[in-house]
Amino acid sequence: MSDYDWIDDDAFCVTFVRGLTPHEALAHFRVEVFDGDDEEGDYEEGLVSARPAEGGTILSESLGFAGTLPEVLSRLSSGTVTASVFRNVNAVASFVHYADGKEVLGFDWMFPGDDDSGPYLAERTELGLAGEDAEGDLPEALKLAERVTGVRADGSSETVAAHCVFEH
């Protein structure tokens, strides 16, 4: 988890995008993209930060959920793959994986239940995100996102390369 120290672990949305630069990923939101970092306190809501990562880009939102919206994920995953890990302050959580504009997998990573079907079952079971012993924890949800996208946080991921404000 040390590579993800920048996540506000109370309420967040983190979206992994394979093969796109931070600017390319944010362009899919169809709003103005700004270079560099910005202070989260400058915005009431809607700040999406893009961080370079091994294999692509990681988008992060504090208190946001744009990375869970089908209209965003279908555009963002066109020609590539994405995975979003979301949790809000009420412990509502989701993991959503899209490939080439279509949803492949979606489930509640905090309360995965006795799920014994669907894509990536072996990986989800190994990580404790499926099966009768499933417990659901943030490090495991992030690890699954890494596995399905091939995108991993690295030393450069601590720095925001670009951001946008997406009001939804």
C-alpha positions as a LaTeX table, in Angstrom:
\begin{tabular}{lrrr}
\hline
Residue & $x$ (\AA) & $y$ (\AA) & $z$ (\AA) \\
\hline
Met1 & 0.00 & 0.00 & 0.00 \\
Ser2 & 2.94 & 2.39 & 0.36 \\
Asp3 & 2.73 & 3.16 & $-3.37$ \\
Tyr4 & $-0.81$ & 4.38 & $-2.73$ \\
Asp5 & $-0.24$ & 6.66 & 0.29 \\
Trp6 & $-1.88$ & 9.52 & $-1.62$ \\
Ile7 & $-5.31$ & 7.81 & $-1.51$ \\
Asp8 & $-7.75$ & 9.32 & 0.98 \\
Asp9 & $-8.87$ & 5.98 & 2.36 \\
Asp10 & $-12.15$ & 7.31 & 3.78 \\
Ala11 & $-13.81$ & 8.23 & 0.48 \\
Phe12 & $-12.21$ & 7.94 & $-2.94$ \\
Cys13 & $-12.34$ & 6.66 & $-6.48$ \\
Val14 & $-9.15$ & 5.35 & $-8.08$ \\
Thr15 & $-9.25$ & 4.38 & $-11.76$ \\
Phe16 & $-6.47$ & 2.47 & $-13.51$ \\
Val17 & $-6.18$ & 3.05 & $-17.29$ \\
Arg18 & $-3.88$ & 0.92 & $-19.43$ \\
Gly19 & $-1.68$ & 2.50 & $-22.08$ \\
Leu20 & $-2.78$ & 6.13 & $-21.84$ \\
Thr21 & $-0.81$ & 9.12 & $-20.57$ \\
Pro22 & $-2.39$ & 11.30 & $-17.87$ \\
His23 & $-3.40$ & 13.93 & $-20.46$ \\
Glu24 & $-4.83$ & 11.30 & $-22.83$ \\
Ala25 & $-6.87$ & 9.71 & $-20.05$ \\
Leu26 & $-8.33$ & 13.02 & $-18.86$ \\
Ala27 & $-9.21$ & 14.00 & $-22.44$ \\
His28 & $-11.88$ & 11.26 & $-22.32$ \\
Phe29 & $-13.77$ & 13.32 & $-19.71$ \\
Arg30 & $-14.39$ & 15.94 & $-22.42$ \\
Val31 & $-13.56$ & 18.88 & $-20.17$ \\
Glu32 & $-10.59$ & 21.23 & $-19.98$ \\
Val33 & $-7.38$ & 19.53 & $-18.79$ \\
Phe34 & $-4.81$ & 21.43 & $-16.71$ \\
Asp35 & $-1.12$ & 20.63 & $-16.29$ \\
Gly36 & 0.33 & 19.85 & $-12.90$ \\
Asp37 & $-1.06$ & 19.47 & $-9.43$ \\
Asp38 & $-3.76$ & 21.50 & $-7.78$ \\
Glu39 & $-4.86$ & 21.71 & $-4.20$ \\
Glu40 & $-7.93$ & 19.58 & $-3.49$ \\
Gly41 & $-9.20$ & 22.29 & $-1.14$ \\
Asp42 & $-9.61$ & 24.64 & $-4.10$ \\
Tyr43 & $-12.62$ & 22.66 & $-5.36$ \\
Glu44 & $-15.93$ & 21.73 & $-3.75$ \\
Glu45 & $-16.14$ & 18.60 & $-5.87$ \\
Gly46 & $-15.17$ & 17.09 & $-9.19$ \\
Leu47 & $-11.37$ & 17.29 & $-9.08$ \\
Val48 & $-9.87$ & 14.36 & $-10.99$ \\
Ser49 & $-6.09$ & 14.02 & $-10.71$ \\
Ala50 & $-4.05$ & 11.99 & $-13.22$ \\
Arg51 & $-0.84$ & 10.30 & $-12.15$ \\
Pro52 & 1.67 & 8.53 & $-14.37$ \\
Ala53 & 2.10 & 4.86 & $-13.56$ \\
Glu54 & 3.83 & 1.78 & $-14.87$ \\
Gly55 & 1.72 & 0.66 & $-17.84$ \\
Gly56 & $-0.55$ & 3.70 & $-18.03$ \\
Thr57 & $-2.26$ & 6.21 & $-15.77$ \\
Ile58 & $-4.02$ & 6.23 & $-12.42$ \\
Leu59 & $-6.85$ & 8.71 & $-11.93$ \\
Ser60 & $-7.80$ & 9.67 & $-8.40$ \\
Glu61 & $-10.72$ & 11.51 & $-6.88$ \\
Ser62 & $-11.20$ & 12.37 & $-3.24$ \\
Leu63 & $-14.90$ & 12.15 & $-2.38$ \\
Gly64 & $-15.64$ & 11.56 & $-6.08$ \\
Phe65 & $-17.22$ & 8.84 & $-8.17$ \\
Ala66 & $-16.71$ & 9.79 & $-11.83$ \\
Gly67 & $-14.64$ & 6.63 & $-12.30$ \\
Thr68 & $-17.72$ & 4.52 & $-11.58$ \\
Leu69 & $-20.01$ & 6.14 & $-14.14$ \\
Pro70 & $-20.78$ & 3.95 & $-17.19$ \\
Glu71 & $-20.71$ & 6.95 & $-19.54$ \\
Val72 & $-17.18$ & 7.81 & $-18.36$ \\
Leu73 & $-15.84$ & 4.25 & $-18.24$ \\
Ser74 & $-17.19$ & 3.31 & $-21.67$ \\
Arg75 & $-15.31$ & 6.25 & $-23.25$ \\
Leu76 & $-12.21$ & 5.84 & $-21.08$ \\
Ser77 & $-11.88$ & 2.12 & $-21.86$ \\
Ser78 & $-12.42$ & 2.45 & $-25.61$ \\
Gly79 & $-9.50$ & 0.54 & $-27.16$ \\
Thr80 & $-8.05$ & $-0.33$ & $-23.76$ \\
Val81 & $-9.01$ & $-1.51$ & $-20.26$ \\
Thr82 & $-9.85$ & 0.22 & $-16.99$ \\
Ala83 & $-10.58$ & $-0.78$ & $-13.41$ \\
Ser84 & $-12.02$ & 1.48 & $-10.72$ \\
Val85 & $-11.94$ & 1.02 & $-6.96$ \\
Phe86 & $-14.48$ & 3.20 & $-5.14$ \\
Arg87 & $-15.58$ & 3.74 & $-1.55$ \\
Asn88 & $-17.68$ & 6.51 & $-0.02$ \\
Val89 & $-18.03$ & 7.70 & 3.58 \\
Asn90 & $-21.03$ & 5.38 & 4.09 \\
Ala91 & $-18.95$ & 2.26 & 3.28 \\
Val92 & $-20.61$ & 1.85 & $-0.10$ \\
Ala93 & $-17.94$ & 0.32 & $-2.31$ \\
Ser94 & $-17.52$ & $-1.00$ & $-5.82$ \\
Phe95 & $-14.96$ & $-2.51$ & $-8.15$ \\
Val96 & $-15.74$ & $-1.96$ & $-11.84$ \\
His97 & $-13.68$ & $-3.32$ & $-14.73$ \\
Tyr98 & $-14.30$ & $-2.25$ & $-18.34$ \\
Ala99 & $-12.66$ & $-3.42$ & $-21.57$ \\
Asp100 & $-13.12$ & $-1.72$ & $-24.92$ \\
Gly101 & $-16.18$ & 0.23 & $-23.81$ \\
Lys102 & $-18.04$ & $-2.59$ & $-22.06$ \\
Glu103 & $-18.33$ & $-3.67$ & $-18.43$ \\
Val104 & $-16.56$ & $-6.97$ & $-17.74$ \\
Leu105 & $-16.83$ & $-7.20$ & $-13.95$ \\
Gly106 & $-18.55$ & $-5.29$ & $-11.16$ \\
Phe107 & $-18.91$ & $-6.14$ & $-7.46$ \\
Asp108 & $-18.75$ & $-4.72$ & $-3.93$ \\
Trp109 & $-15.14$ & $-5.28$ & $-2.88$ \\
Met110 & $-15.81$ & $-4.56$ & 0.80 \\
Phe111 & $-18.58$ & $-7.16$ & 1.07 \\
Pro112 & $-17.87$ & $-9.60$ & $-1.77$ \\
Gly113 & $-19.99$ & $-12.39$ & $-0.26$ \\
Asp114 & $-19.89$ & $-15.98$ & $-1.35$ \\
Asp115 & $-19.41$ & $-15.16$ & $-5.03$ \\
Asp116 & $-18.30$ & $-18.21$ & $-7.00$ \\
Ser117 & $-18.84$ & $-17.09$ & $-10.57$ \\
Gly118 & $-17.79$ & $-14.53$ & $-13.14$ \\
Pro119 & $-14.57$ & $-13.30$ & $-14.68$ \\
Tyr120 & $-11.27$ & $-13.33$ & $-12.80$ \\
Leu121 & $-12.67$ & $-15.75$ & $-10.23$ \\
Ala122 & $-9.28$ & $-17.38$ & $-9.54$ \\
Glu123 & $-7.63$ & $-14.00$ & $-8.97$ \\
Arg124 & $-10.51$ & $-12.71$ & $-6.83$ \\
Thr125 & $-10.50$ & $-15.89$ & $-4.72$ \\
Glu126 & $-6.72$ & $-15.75$ & $-4.26$ \\
Leu127 & $-7.00$ & $-12.12$ & $-3.11$ \\
Gly128 & $-9.90$ & $-12.80$ & $-0.73$ \\
Leu129 & $-12.43$ & $-10.98$ & $-2.92$ \\
Ala130 & $-14.57$ & $-14.05$ & $-3.75$ \\
Gly131 & $-15.52$ & $-17.32$ & $-2.10$ \\
Glu132 & $-16.76$ & $-18.24$ & 1.34 \\
Asp133 & $-13.73$ & $-16.73$ & 3.12 \\
Ala134 & $-13.95$ & $-13.41$ & 1.25 \\
Glu135 & $-13.34$ & $-10.42$ & 3.51 \\
Gly136 & $-12.70$ & $-7.53$ & 1.12 \\
Asp137 & $-9.94$ & $-5.05$ & 1.85 \\
Leu138 & $-8.49$ & $-2.05$ & 0.01 \\
Pro139 & $-5.00$ & $-3.48$ & $-0.71$ \\
Glu140 & $-6.57$ & $-6.54$ & $-2.33$ \\
Ala141 & $-8.99$ & $-4.46$ & $-4.43$ \\
Leu142 & $-6.08$ & $-2.32$ & $-5.67$ \\
Lys143 & $-4.06$ & $-5.48$ & $-6.44$ \\
Leu144 & $-6.94$ & $-6.84$ & $-8.53$ \\
Ala145 & $-7.13$ & $-3.53$ & $-10.44$ \\
Glu146 & $-3.40$ & $-3.80$ & $-11.12$ \\
Arg147 & $-3.78$ & $-7.38$ & $-12.37$ \\
Val148 & $-6.69$ & $-6.78$ & $-14.74$ \\
Thr149 & $-5.20$ & $-3.61$ & $-16.25$ \\
Gly150 & $-1.43$ & $-4.17$ & $-16.04$ \\
Val151 & $-1.13$ & $-0.68$ & $-14.50$ \\
Arg152 & 0.84 & $-0.28$ & $-11.27$ \\
Ala153 & 1.73 & 2.70 & $-9.13$ \\
Asp154 & 5.43 & 3.49 & $-9.12$ \\
Gly155 & 7.64 & 6.28 & $-7.82$ \\
Ser156 & 6.25 & 8.74 & $-10.36$ \\
Ser157 & 2.66 & 8.09 & $-9.23$ \\
Glu158 & 3.06 & 10.31 & $-6.20$ \\
Thr159 & 3.09 & 13.35 & $-8.50$ \\
Val160 & $-0.02$ & 14.58 & $-10.27$ \\
Ala161 & 0.81 & 15.27 & $-13.92$ \\
Ala162 & $-2.56$ & 16.77 & $-14.89$ \\
His163 & $-6.07$ & 17.30 & $-13.57$ \\
Cys164 & $-9.52$ & 18.33 & $-14.61$ \\
Val165 & $-12.75$ & 19.31 & $-12.93$ \\
Phe166 & $-15.58$ & 16.97 & $-13.89$ \\
Glu167 & $-18.96$ & 17.97 & $-12.53$ \\
His168 & $-21.47$ & 15.16 & $-12.47$ \\
\hline
\end{tabular}
